PDB file of N, CA, C and O in Angstrom:
ATOM      1  N   MET A 101     263.423 -86.151 -49.800  1.00 49.00           N
ATOM      2  CA  MET A 101     264.074 -85.718 -48.576  1.00 49.00           C
ATOM      3  C   MET A 101     265.299 -86.594 -48.351  1.00 49.00           C
ATOM      4  O   MET A 101     265.209 -87.808 -48.235  1.00 49.00           O
ATOM      5  N   SER A 102     266.465 -85.995 -48.315  1.00 55.00           N
ATOM      6  CA  SER A 102     267.679 -86.775 -48.102  1.00 55.00           C
ATOM      7  C   SER A 102     268.100 -86.652 -46.645  1.00 55.00           C
ATOM      8  O   SER A 102     268.099 -85.573 -46.072  1.00 55.00           O
ATOM      9  N   GLU A 103     268.441 -87.791 -46.067  1.00 75.00           N
ATOM     10  CA  GLU A 103     268.896 -87.805 -44.684  1.00 75.00           C
ATOM     11  C   GLU A 103     270.414 -87.807 -44.679  1.00 75.00           C
ATOM     12  O   GLU A 103     271.041 -88.456 -45.500  1.00 75.00           O
ATOM     13  N   THR A 104     270.999 -87.073 -43.752  1.00 84.00           N
ATOM     14  CA  THR A 104     272.451 -87.021 -43.658  1.00 84.00           C
ATOM     15  C   THR A 104     272.899 -87.635 -42.346  1.00 84.00           C
ATOM     16  O   THR A 104     272.148 -87.698 -41.375  1.00 84.00           O
ATOM     17  N   THR A 105     274.143 -88.082 -42.341  1.00 87.00           N
ATOM     18  CA  THR A 105     274.748 -88.621 -41.134  1.00 87.00           C
ATOM     19  C   THR A 105     275.924 -87.730 -40.764  1.00 87.00           C
ATOM     20  O   THR A 105     276.741 -87.383 -41.609  1.00 87.00           O
ATOM     21  N   THR A 106     275.988 -87.361 -39.501  1.00 94.00           N
ATOM     22  CA  THR A 106     277.048 -86.519 -38.983  1.00 94.00           C
ATOM     23  C   THR A 106     277.810 -87.306 -37.924  1.00 94.00           C
ATOM     24  O   THR A 106     277.214 -88.069 -37.169  1.00 94.00           O
ATOM     25  N   ASP A 107     279.121 -87.110 -37.873  1.00 97.00           N
ATOM     26  CA  ASP A 107     279.956 -87.782 -36.874  1.00 97.00           C
ATOM     27  C   ASP A 107     280.366 -86.798 -35.792  1.00 97.00           C
ATOM     28  O   ASP A 107     280.583 -85.614 -36.055  1.00 97.00           O
ATOM     29  N   LEU A 108     280.468 -87.318 -34.568  1.00 98.00           N
ATOM     30  CA  LEU A 108     280.924 -86.529 -33.427  1.00 98.00           C
ATOM     31  C   LEU A 108     281.882 -87.380 -32.614  1.00 98.00           C
ATOM     32  O   LEU A 108     281.512 -88.458 -32.145  1.00 98.00           O
ATOM     33  N   ASP A 109     283.112 -86.907 -32.452  1.00 98.00           N
ATOM     34  CA  ASP A 109     284.101 -87.601 -31.630  1.00 98.00           C
ATOM     35  C   ASP A 109     284.128 -86.936 -30.263  1.00 98.00           C
ATOM     36  O   ASP A 109     284.645 -85.837 -30.103  1.00 98.00           O
ATOM     37  N   ALA A 110     283.523 -87.612 -29.278  1.00 98.00           N
ATOM     38  CA  ALA A 110     283.481 -87.076 -27.913  1.00 98.00           C
ATOM     39  C   ALA A 110     284.415 -87.868 -26.995  1.00 98.00           C
ATOM     40  O   ALA A 110     284.259 -87.816 -25.779  1.00 98.00           O
ATOM     41  N   THR A 111     285.376 -88.583 -27.579  1.00 97.00           N
ATOM     42  CA  THR A 111     286.319 -89.325 -26.743  1.00 97.00           C
ATOM     43  C   THR A 111     287.192 -88.337 -25.981  1.00 97.00           C
ATOM     44  O   THR A 111     287.524 -87.261 -26.477  1.00 97.00           O
ATOM     45  N   GLY A 112     287.507 -88.709 -24.765  1.00 97.00           N
ATOM     46  CA  GLY A 112     288.316 -87.845 -23.908  1.00 97.00           C
ATOM     47  C   GLY A 112     287.503 -86.838 -23.117  1.00 97.00           C
ATOM     48  O   GLY A 112     288.048 -86.148 -22.257  1.00 97.00           O
ATOM     49  N   LEU A 113     286.209 -86.742 -23.392  1.00 97.00           N
ATOM     50  CA  LEU A 113     285.343 -85.807 -22.673  1.00 97.00           C
ATOM     51  C   LEU A 113     284.595 -86.542 -21.568  1.00 97.00           C
ATOM     52  O   LEU A 113     284.176 -87.677 -21.752  1.00 97.00           O
ATOM     53  N   LEU A 114     284.433 -85.881 -20.440  1.00 96.00           N
ATOM     54  CA  LEU A 114     283.731 -86.473 -19.308  1.00 96.00           C
ATOM     55  C   LEU A 114     282.361 -85.834 -19.141  1.00 96.00           C
ATOM     56  O   LEU A 114     282.108 -84.730 -19.613  1.00 96.00           O
ATOM     57  N   CYS A 115     281.489 -86.550 -18.451  1.00 95.00           N
ATOM     58  CA  CYS A 115     280.128 -86.117 -18.164  1.00 95.00           C
ATOM     59  C   CYS A 115     280.135 -84.692 -17.622  1.00 95.00           C
ATOM     60  O   CYS A 115     280.958 -84.382 -16.765  1.00 95.00           O
ATOM     61  N   PRO A 116     279.290 -83.845 -18.119  1.00 96.00           N
ATOM     62  CA  PRO A 116     278.185 -84.034 -19.058  1.00 96.00           C
ATOM     63  C   PRO A 116     278.534 -83.665 -20.498  1.00 96.00           C
ATOM     64  O   PRO A 116     277.648 -83.564 -21.337  1.00 96.00           O
ATOM     65  N   LEU A 117     279.819 -83.456 -20.803  1.00 97.00           N
ATOM     66  CA  LEU A 117     280.200 -82.923 -22.109  1.00 97.00           C
ATOM     67  C   LEU A 117     279.778 -83.772 -23.310  1.00 97.00           C
ATOM     68  O   LEU A 117     279.328 -83.207 -24.310  1.00 97.00           O
ATOM     69  N   PRO A 118     279.875 -85.112 -23.285  1.00 98.00           N
ATOM     70  CA  PRO A 118     279.417 -85.854 -24.474  1.00 98.00           C
ATOM     71  C   PRO A 118     277.957 -85.572 -24.827  1.00 98.00           C
ATOM     72  O   PRO A 118     277.632 -85.358 -25.999  1.00 98.00           O
ATOM     73  N   VAL A 119     277.089 -85.533 -23.829  1.00 98.00           N
ATOM     74  CA  VAL A 119     275.674 -85.262 -24.094  1.00 98.00           C
ATOM     75  C   VAL A 119     275.470 -83.815 -24.530  1.00 98.00           C
ATOM     76  O   VAL A 119     274.678 -83.545 -25.448  1.00 98.00           O
ATOM     77  N   LEU A 120     276.169 -82.892 -23.919  1.00 97.00           N
ATOM     78  CA  LEU A 120     276.026 -81.488 -24.313  1.00 97.00           C
ATOM     79  C   LEU A 120     276.490 -81.266 -25.750  1.00 97.00           C
ATOM     80  O   LEU A 120     275.850 -80.531 -26.515  1.00 97.00           O
ATOM     81  N   LYS A 121     277.584 -81.900 -26.134  1.00 98.00           N
ATOM     82  CA  LYS A 121     278.077 -81.790 -27.518  1.00 98.00           C
ATOM     83  C   LYS A 121     277.083 -82.430 -28.486  1.00 98.00           C
ATOM     84  O   LYS A 121     276.839 -81.909 -29.569  1.00 98.00           O
ATOM     85  N   ALA A 122     276.512 -83.585 -28.103  1.00 98.00           N
ATOM     86  CA  ALA A 122     275.519 -84.244 -28.954  1.00 98.00           C
ATOM     87  C   ALA A 122     274.291 -83.355 -29.121  1.00 98.00           C
ATOM     88  O   ALA A 122     273.773 -83.209 -30.234  1.00 98.00           O
ATOM     89  N   ARG A 123     273.824 -82.763 -28.046  1.00 98.00           N
ATOM     90  CA  ARG A 123     272.657 -81.877 -28.111  1.00 98.00           C
ATOM     91  C   ARG A 123     272.915 -80.720 -29.074  1.00 98.00           C
ATOM     92  O   ARG A 123     272.082 -80.404 -29.932  1.00 98.00           O
ATOM     93  N   LYS A 124     274.077 -80.095 -28.964  1.00 97.00           N
ATOM     94  CA  LYS A 124     274.404 -78.961 -29.823  1.00 97.00           C
ATOM     95  C   LYS A 124     274.491 -79.398 -31.286  1.00 97.00           C
ATOM     96  O   LYS A 124     273.975 -78.715 -32.171  1.00 97.00           O
ATOM     97  N   ARG A 125     275.121 -80.534 -31.546  1.00 97.00           N
ATOM     98  CA  ARG A 125     275.260 -81.013 -32.920  1.00 97.00           C
ATOM     99  C   ARG A 125     273.892 -81.382 -33.500  1.00 97.00           C
ATOM    100  O   ARG A 125     273.603 -81.099 -34.655  1.00 97.00           O
ATOM    101  N   LEU A 126     273.027 -81.996 -32.692  1.00 97.00           N
ATOM    102  CA  LEU A 126     271.693 -82.384 -33.160  1.00 97.00           C
ATOM    103  C   LEU A 126     270.830 -81.173 -33.487  1.00 97.00           C
ATOM    104  O   LEU A 126     269.993 -81.226 -34.388  1.00 97.00           O
ATOM    105  N   GLN A 127     271.019 -80.072 -32.780  1.00 96.00           N
ATOM    106  CA  GLN A 127     270.233 -78.858 -33.040  1.00 96.00           C
ATOM    107  C   GLN A 127     270.438 -78.361 -34.459  1.00 96.00           C
ATOM    108  O   GLN A 127     269.534 -77.798 -35.057  1.00 96.00           O
ATOM    109  N   ALA A 128     271.625 -78.594 -35.017  1.00 95.00           N
ATOM    110  CA  ALA A 128     271.940 -78.121 -36.359  1.00 95.00           C
ATOM    111  C   ALA A 128     271.435 -79.066 -37.446  1.00 95.00           C
ATOM    112  O   ALA A 128     271.483 -78.725 -38.626  1.00 95.00           O
ATOM    113  N   LEU A 129     270.947 -80.245 -37.061  1.00 96.00           N
ATOM    114  CA  LEU A 129     270.502 -81.242 -38.036  1.00 96.00           C
ATOM    115  C   LEU A 129     268.994 -81.138 -38.271  1.00 96.00           C
ATOM    116  O   LEU A 129     268.258 -80.623 -37.433  1.00 96.00           O
ATOM    117  N   ALA A 130     268.566 -81.668 -39.400  1.00 96.00           N
ATOM    118  CA  ALA A 130     267.142 -81.730 -39.722  1.00 96.00           C
ATOM    119  C   ALA A 130     266.540 -82.975 -39.098  1.00 96.00           C
ATOM    120  O   ALA A 130     267.243 -83.954 -38.823  1.00 96.00           O
ATOM    121  N   SER A 131     265.246 -82.944 -38.881  1.00 96.00           N
ATOM    122  CA  SER A 131     264.545 -84.106 -38.348  1.00 96.00           C
ATOM    123  C   SER A 131     264.774 -85.306 -39.266  1.00 96.00           C
ATOM    124  O   SER A 131     264.680 -85.187 -40.484  1.00 96.00           O
ATOM    125  N   GLY A 132     265.113 -86.451 -38.670  1.00 96.00           N
ATOM    126  CA  GLY A 132     265.385 -87.659 -39.436  1.00 96.00           C
ATOM    127  C   GLY A 132     266.856 -87.878 -39.722  1.00 96.00           C
ATOM    128  O   GLY A 132     267.256 -88.987 -40.083  1.00 96.00           O
ATOM    129  N   ASP A 133     267.685 -86.841 -39.591  1.00 96.00           N
ATOM    130  CA  ASP A 133     269.123 -87.001 -39.780  1.00 96.00           C
ATOM    131  C   ASP A 133     269.702 -87.800 -38.616  1.00 96.00           C
ATOM    132  O   ASP A 133     269.115 -87.857 -37.529  1.00 96.00           O
ATOM    133  N   THR A 134     270.851 -88.420 -38.836  1.00 97.00           N
ATOM    134  CA  THR A 134     271.474 -89.215 -37.780  1.00 97.00           C
ATOM    135  C   THR A 134     272.813 -88.641 -37.365  1.00 97.00           C
ATOM    136  O   THR A 134     273.519 -88.009 -38.166  1.00 97.00           O
ATOM    137  N   LEU A 135     273.125 -88.876 -36.108  1.00 98.00           N
ATOM    138  CA  LEU A 135     274.398 -88.487 -35.510  1.00 98.00           C
ATOM    139  C   LEU A 135     275.068 -89.748 -35.001  1.00 98.00           C
ATOM    140  O   LEU A 135     274.463 -90.512 -34.249  1.00 98.00           O
ATOM    141  N   THR A 136     276.305 -89.984 -35.432  1.00 98.00           N
ATOM    142  CA  THR A 136     277.102 -91.096 -34.914  1.00 98.00           C
ATOM    143  C   THR A 136     278.140 -90.495 -33.981  1.00 98.00           C
ATOM    144  O   THR A 136     278.967 -89.683 -34.402  1.00 98.00           O
ATOM    145  N   MET A 137     278.072 -90.870 -32.713  1.00 98.00           N
ATOM    146  CA  MET A 137     278.952 -90.297 -31.700  1.00 98.00           C
ATOM    147  C   MET A 137     279.809 -91.381 -31.064  1.00 98.00           C
ATOM    148  O   MET A 137     279.311 -92.442 -30.701  1.00 98.00           O
ATOM    149  N   GLN A 138     281.100 -91.090 -30.927  1.00 98.00           N
ATOM    150  CA  GLN A 138     282.013 -91.954 -30.196  1.00 98.00           C
ATOM    151  C   GLN A 138     282.319 -91.280 -28.858  1.00 98.00           C
ATOM    152  O   GLN A 138     282.583 -90.086 -28.818  1.00 98.00           O
ATOM    153  N   ALA A 139     282.274 -92.066 -27.789  1.00 98.00           N
ATOM    154  CA  ALA A 139     282.572 -91.555 -26.452  1.00 98.00           C
ATOM    155  C   ALA A 139     283.260 -92.641 -25.653  1.00 98.00           C
ATOM    156  O   ALA A 139     283.044 -93.826 -25.897  1.00 98.00           O
ATOM    157  N   ASP A 140     284.094 -92.228 -24.715  1.00 98.00           N
ATOM    158  CA  ASP A 140     284.745 -93.213 -23.840  1.00 98.00           C
ATOM    159  C   ASP A 140     284.485 -92.927 -22.365  1.00 98.00           C
ATOM    160  O   ASP A 140     285.075 -93.551 -21.494  1.00 98.00           O
ATOM    161  N   ASP A 141     283.570 -92.013 -22.082  1.00 97.00           N
ATOM    162  CA  ASP A 141     283.179 -91.708 -20.705  1.00 97.00           C
ATOM    163  C   ASP A 141     282.271 -92.828 -20.203  1.00 97.00           C
ATOM    164  O   ASP A 141     281.239 -93.107 -20.820  1.00 97.00           O
ATOM    165  N   PRO A 142     282.622 -93.500 -19.095  1.00 96.00           N
ATOM    166  CA  PRO A 142     281.774 -94.570 -18.587  1.00 96.00           C
ATOM    167  C   PRO A 142     280.331 -94.127 -18.302  1.00 96.00           C
ATOM    168  O   PRO A 142     279.401 -94.915 -18.430  1.00 96.00           O
ATOM    169  N   ALA A 143     280.136 -92.874 -17.933  1.00 96.00           N
ATOM    170  CA  ALA A 143     278.790 -92.372 -17.638  1.00 96.00           C
ATOM    171  C   ALA A 143     277.930 -92.242 -18.894  1.00 96.00           C
ATOM    172  O   ALA A 143     276.707 -92.211 -18.804  1.00 96.00           O
ATOM    173  N   ALA A 144     278.545 -92.201 -20.063  1.00 97.00           N
ATOM    174  CA  ALA A 144     277.786 -92.052 -21.308  1.00 97.00           C
ATOM    175  C   ALA A 144     276.858 -93.236 -21.539  1.00 97.00           C
ATOM    176  O   ALA A 144     275.815 -93.092 -22.181  1.00 97.00           O
ATOM    177  N   ILE A 145     277.199 -94.386 -20.997  1.00 96.00           N
ATOM    178  CA  ILE A 145     276.366 -95.585 -21.156  1.00 96.00           C
ATOM    179  C   ILE A 145     274.965 -95.333 -20.595  1.00 96.00           C
ATOM    180  O   ILE A 145     273.977 -95.843 -21.115  1.00 96.00           O
ATOM    181  N   VAL A 146     274.879 -94.533 -19.552  1.00 97.00           N
ATOM    182  CA  VAL A 146     273.590 -94.174 -18.950  1.00 97.00           C
ATOM    183  C   VAL A 146     273.081 -92.847 -19.514  1.00 97.00           C
ATOM    184  O   VAL A 146     271.896 -92.710 -19.824  1.00 97.00           O
ATOM    185  N   ASP A 147     273.990 -91.891 -19.665  1.00 97.00           N
ATOM    186  CA  ASP A 147     273.593 -90.533 -20.046  1.00 97.00           C
ATOM    187  C   ASP A 147     273.005 -90.430 -21.453  1.00 97.00           C
ATOM    188  O   ASP A 147     272.016 -89.724 -21.654  1.00 97.00           O
ATOM    189  N   VAL A 148     273.604 -91.101 -22.420  1.00 98.00           N
ATOM    190  CA  VAL A 148     273.148 -90.958 -23.811  1.00 98.00           C
ATOM    191  C   VAL A 148     271.741 -91.538 -23.999  1.00 98.00           C
ATOM    192  O   VAL A 148     270.875 -90.851 -24.554  1.00 98.00           O
ATOM    193  N   PRO A 149     271.465 -92.773 -23.551  1.00 98.00           N
ATOM    194  CA  PRO A 149     270.086 -93.261 -23.688  1.00 98.00           C
ATOM    195  C   PRO A 149     269.064 -92.384 -22.952  1.00 98.00           C
ATOM    196  O   PRO A 149     267.957 -92.146 -23.456  1.00 98.00           O
ATOM    197  N   HIS A 150     269.433 -91.888 -21.777  1.00 98.00           N
ATOM    198  CA  HIS A 150     268.528 -91.019 -21.016  1.00 98.00           C
ATOM    199  C   HIS A 150     268.269 -89.716 -21.780  1.00 98.00           C
ATOM    200  O   HIS A 150     267.124 -89.265 -21.884  1.00 98.00           O
ATOM    201  N   PHE A 151     269.331 -89.121 -22.314  1.00 98.00           N
ATOM    202  CA  PHE A 151     269.182 -87.894 -23.104  1.00 98.00           C
ATOM    203  C   PHE A 151     268.251 -88.124 -24.294  1.00 98.00           C
ATOM    204  O   PHE A 151     267.353 -87.317 -24.553  1.00 98.00           O
ATOM    205  N   CYS A 152     268.447 -89.221 -25.006  1.00 98.00           N
ATOM    206  CA  CYS A 152     267.604 -89.507 -26.181  1.00 98.00           C
ATOM    207  C   CYS A 152     266.139 -89.665 -25.781  1.00 98.00           C
ATOM    208  O   CYS A 152     265.244 -89.130 -26.440  1.00 98.00           O
ATOM    209  N   ALA A 153     265.899 -90.389 -24.690  1.00 98.00           N
ATOM    210  CA  ALA A 153     264.527 -90.602 -24.229  1.00 98.00           C
ATOM    211  C   ALA A 153     263.880 -89.278 -23.823  1.00 98.00           C
ATOM    212  O   ALA A 153     262.718 -89.020 -24.163  1.00 98.00           O
ATOM    213  N   GLU A 154     264.615 -88.445 -23.124  1.00 97.00           N
ATOM    214  CA  GLU A 154     264.064 -87.168 -22.662  1.00 97.00           C
ATOM    215  C   GLU A 154     263.824 -86.198 -23.817  1.00 97.00           C
ATOM    216  O   GLU A 154     262.845 -85.453 -23.807  1.00 97.00           O
ATOM    217  N   ALA A 155     264.709 -86.196 -24.812  1.00 97.00           N
ATOM    218  CA  ALA A 155     264.606 -85.244 -25.922  1.00 97.00           C
ATOM    219  C   ALA A 155     263.731 -85.768 -27.054  1.00 97.00           C
ATOM    220  O   ALA A 155     263.423 -85.025 -27.982  1.00 97.00           O
ATOM    221  N   GLY A 156     263.367 -87.052 -27.006  1.00 98.00           N
ATOM    222  CA  GLY A 156     262.520 -87.624 -28.043  1.00 98.00           C
ATOM    223  C   GLY A 156     263.264 -88.150 -29.253  1.00 98.00           C
ATOM    224  O   GLY A 156     262.648 -88.502 -30.254  1.00 98.00           O
ATOM    225  N   HIS A 157     264.600 -88.203 -29.185  1.00 98.00           N
ATOM    226  CA  HIS A 157     265.391 -88.733 -30.284  1.00 98.00           C
ATOM    227  C   HIS A 157     265.397 -90.261 -30.214  1.00 98.00           C
ATOM    228  O   HIS A 157     265.211 -90.841 -29.148  1.00 98.00           O
ATOM    229  N   ASP A 158     265.628 -90.908 -31.356  1.00 98.00           N
ATOM    230  CA  ASP A 158     265.713 -92.367 -31.405  1.00 98.00           C
ATOM    231  C   ASP A 158     267.155 -92.798 -31.273  1.00 98.00           C
ATOM    232  O   ASP A 158     268.007 -92.377 -32.071  1.00 98.00           O
ATOM    233  N   LEU A 159     267.445 -93.635 -30.273  1.00 98.00           N
ATOM    234  CA  LEU A 159     268.767 -94.233 -30.143  1.00 98.00           C
ATOM    235  C   LEU A 159     268.738 -95.505 -30.983  1.00 98.00           C
ATOM    236  O   LEU A 159     268.164 -96.516 -30.589  1.00 98.00           O
ATOM    237  N   LEU A 160     269.313 -95.423 -32.181  1.00 98.00           N
ATOM    238  CA  LEU A 160     269.257 -96.536 -33.119  1.00 98.00           C
ATOM    239  C   LEU A 160     270.185 -97.673 -32.723  1.00 98.00           C
ATOM    240  O   LEU A 160     269.868 -98.837 -32.945  1.00 98.00           O
ATOM    241  N   SER A 161     271.351 -97.335 -32.159  1.00 98.00           N
ATOM    242  CA  SER A 161     272.267 -98.376 -31.702  1.00 98.00           C
ATOM    243  C   SER A 161     273.235 -97.805 -30.681  1.00 98.00           C
ATOM    244  O   SER A 161     273.515 -96.610 -30.663  1.00 98.00           O
ATOM    245  N   ALA A 162     273.712 -98.698 -29.830  1.00 97.00           N
ATOM    246  CA  ALA A 162     274.725 -98.371 -28.828  1.00 97.00           C
ATOM    247  C   ALA A 162     275.653 -99.572 -28.764  1.00 97.00           C
ATOM    248  O   ALA A 162     275.289-100.617 -28.243  1.00 97.00           O
ATOM    249  N   ASP A 163     276.834 -99.435 -29.353  1.00 97.00           N
ATOM    250  CA  ASP A 163     277.796-100.529 -29.430  1.00 97.00           C
ATOM    251  C   ASP A 163     279.091-100.134 -28.746  1.00 97.00           C
ATOM    252  O   ASP A 163     279.359 -98.956 -28.527  1.00 97.00           O
ATOM    253  N   THR A 164     279.888-101.136 -28.440  1.00 94.00           N
ATOM    254  CA  THR A 164     281.192-100.908 -27.830  1.00 94.00           C
ATOM    255  C   THR A 164     282.269-101.386 -28.787  1.00 94.00           C
ATOM    256  O   THR A 164     282.182-102.482 -29.333  1.00 94.00           O
ATOM    257  N   ASP A 165     283.267-100.539 -28.998  1.00 87.00           N
ATOM    258  CA  ASP A 165     284.413-100.871 -29.837  1.00 87.00           C
ATOM    259  C   ASP A 165     285.654-100.670 -28.975  1.00 87.00           C
ATOM    260  O   ASP A 165     286.235 -99.594 -28.935  1.00 87.00           O
ATOM    261  N   GLY A 166     286.016-101.716 -28.206  1.00 92.00           N
ATOM    262  CA  GLY A 166     287.106-101.576 -27.239  1.00 92.00           C
ATOM    263  C   GLY A 166     286.654-100.670 -26.114  1.00 92.00           C
ATOM    264  O   GLY A 166     285.558-100.838 -25.588  1.00 92.00           O
ATOM    265  N   PRO A 167     287.461 -99.677 -25.768  1.00 93.00           N
ATOM    266  CA  PRO A 167     287.068 -98.760 -24.688  1.00 93.00           C
ATOM    267  C   PRO A 167     286.094 -97.672 -25.137  1.00 93.00           C
ATOM    268  O   PRO A 167     285.623 -96.885 -24.330  1.00 93.00           O
ATOM    269  N   VAL A 168     285.782 -97.641 -26.422  1.00 97.00           N
ATOM    270  CA  VAL A 168     284.940 -96.577 -26.982  1.00 97.00           C
ATOM    271  C   VAL A 168     283.529 -97.108 -27.237  1.00 97.00           C
ATOM    272  O   VAL A 168     283.352 -98.182 -27.786  1.00 97.00           O
ATOM    273  N   GLN A 169     282.545 -96.315 -26.829  1.00 98.00           N
ATOM    274  CA  GLN A 169     281.155 -96.613 -27.154  1.00 98.00           C
ATOM    275  C   GLN A 169     280.786 -95.827 -28.409  1.00 98.00           C
ATOM    276  O   GLN A 169     281.225 -94.696 -28.583  1.00 98.00           O
ATOM    277  N   VAL A 170     279.970 -96.452 -29.267  1.00 98.00           N
ATOM    278  CA  VAL A 170     279.522 -95.801 -30.502  1.00 98.00           C
ATOM    279  C   VAL A 170     277.998 -95.763 -30.466  1.00 98.00           C
ATOM    280  O   VAL A 170     277.342 -96.804 -30.364  1.00 98.00           O
ATOM    281  N   TYR A 171     277.453 -94.547 -30.535  1.00 98.00           N
ATOM    282  CA  TYR A 171     276.009 -94.330 -30.478  1.00 98.00           C
ATOM    283  C   TYR A 171     275.538 -93.768 -31.816  1.00 98.00           C
ATOM    284  O   TYR A 171     276.179 -92.873 -32.366  1.00 98.00           O
ATOM    285  N   VAL A 172     274.420 -94.283 -32.306  1.00 98.00           N
ATOM    286  CA  VAL A 172     273.790 -93.730 -33.504  1.00 98.00           C
ATOM    287  C   VAL A 172     272.423 -93.202 -33.074  1.00 98.00           C
ATOM    288  O   VAL A 172     271.579 -93.971 -32.574  1.00 98.00           O
ATOM    289  N   ILE A 173     272.230 -91.903 -33.250  1.00 98.00           N
ATOM    290  CA  ILE A 173     271.025 -91.212 -32.784  1.00 98.00           C
ATOM    291  C   ILE A 173     270.328 -90.591 -33.991  1.00 98.00           C
ATOM    292  O   ILE A 173     270.957 -89.900 -34.789  1.00 98.00           O
ATOM    293  N   ARG A 174     269.011 -90.837 -34.112  1.00 98.00           N
ATOM    294  CA  ARG A 174     268.212 -90.180 -35.153  1.00 98.00           C
ATOM    295  C   ARG A 174     267.458 -89.021 -34.514  1.00 98.00           C
ATOM    296  O   ARG A 174     266.730 -89.203 -33.539  1.00 98.00           O
ATOM    297  N   LYS A 175     267.639 -87.836 -35.088  1.00 97.00           N
ATOM    298  CA  LYS A 175     266.977 -86.646 -34.547  1.00 97.00           C
ATOM    299  C   LYS A 175     265.472 -86.751 -34.733  1.00 97.00           C
ATOM    300  O   LYS A 175     264.975 -87.145 -35.774  1.00 97.00           O
ATOM    301  N   ALA A 176     264.755 -86.386 -33.687  1.00 96.00           N
ATOM    302  CA  ALA A 176     263.294 -86.393 -33.714  1.00 96.00           C
ATOM    303  C   ALA A 176     262.765 -85.325 -34.647  1.00 96.00           C
ATOM    304  O   ALA A 176     263.398 -84.351 -34.937  1.00 96.00           O
TER     305      ALA A 176
END
C-alpha cells in the first residue's frame, strides 16, 4: 500500500474556506494518505485542529512559516 501526499494552497482564503477546501481534497484521498495545507487565515489555527478532531483525521503537524501556517493531515 503506497501512501501519497497532496498539497493544498489555501493562502488568501478566509474562514471557513480553508477547512472546506481541505475536506473536499481529503475526500478524494485514500485512508492513510496525507494532505499538506498552507493557510494564512488567523482562524485556521483553531479551525483546522477542530476539523481534524471532529472528522477523525490525524493532525500530524501544525507549523508557522512567517505569516503562513502549514498543516499536515493524515486521512482517517
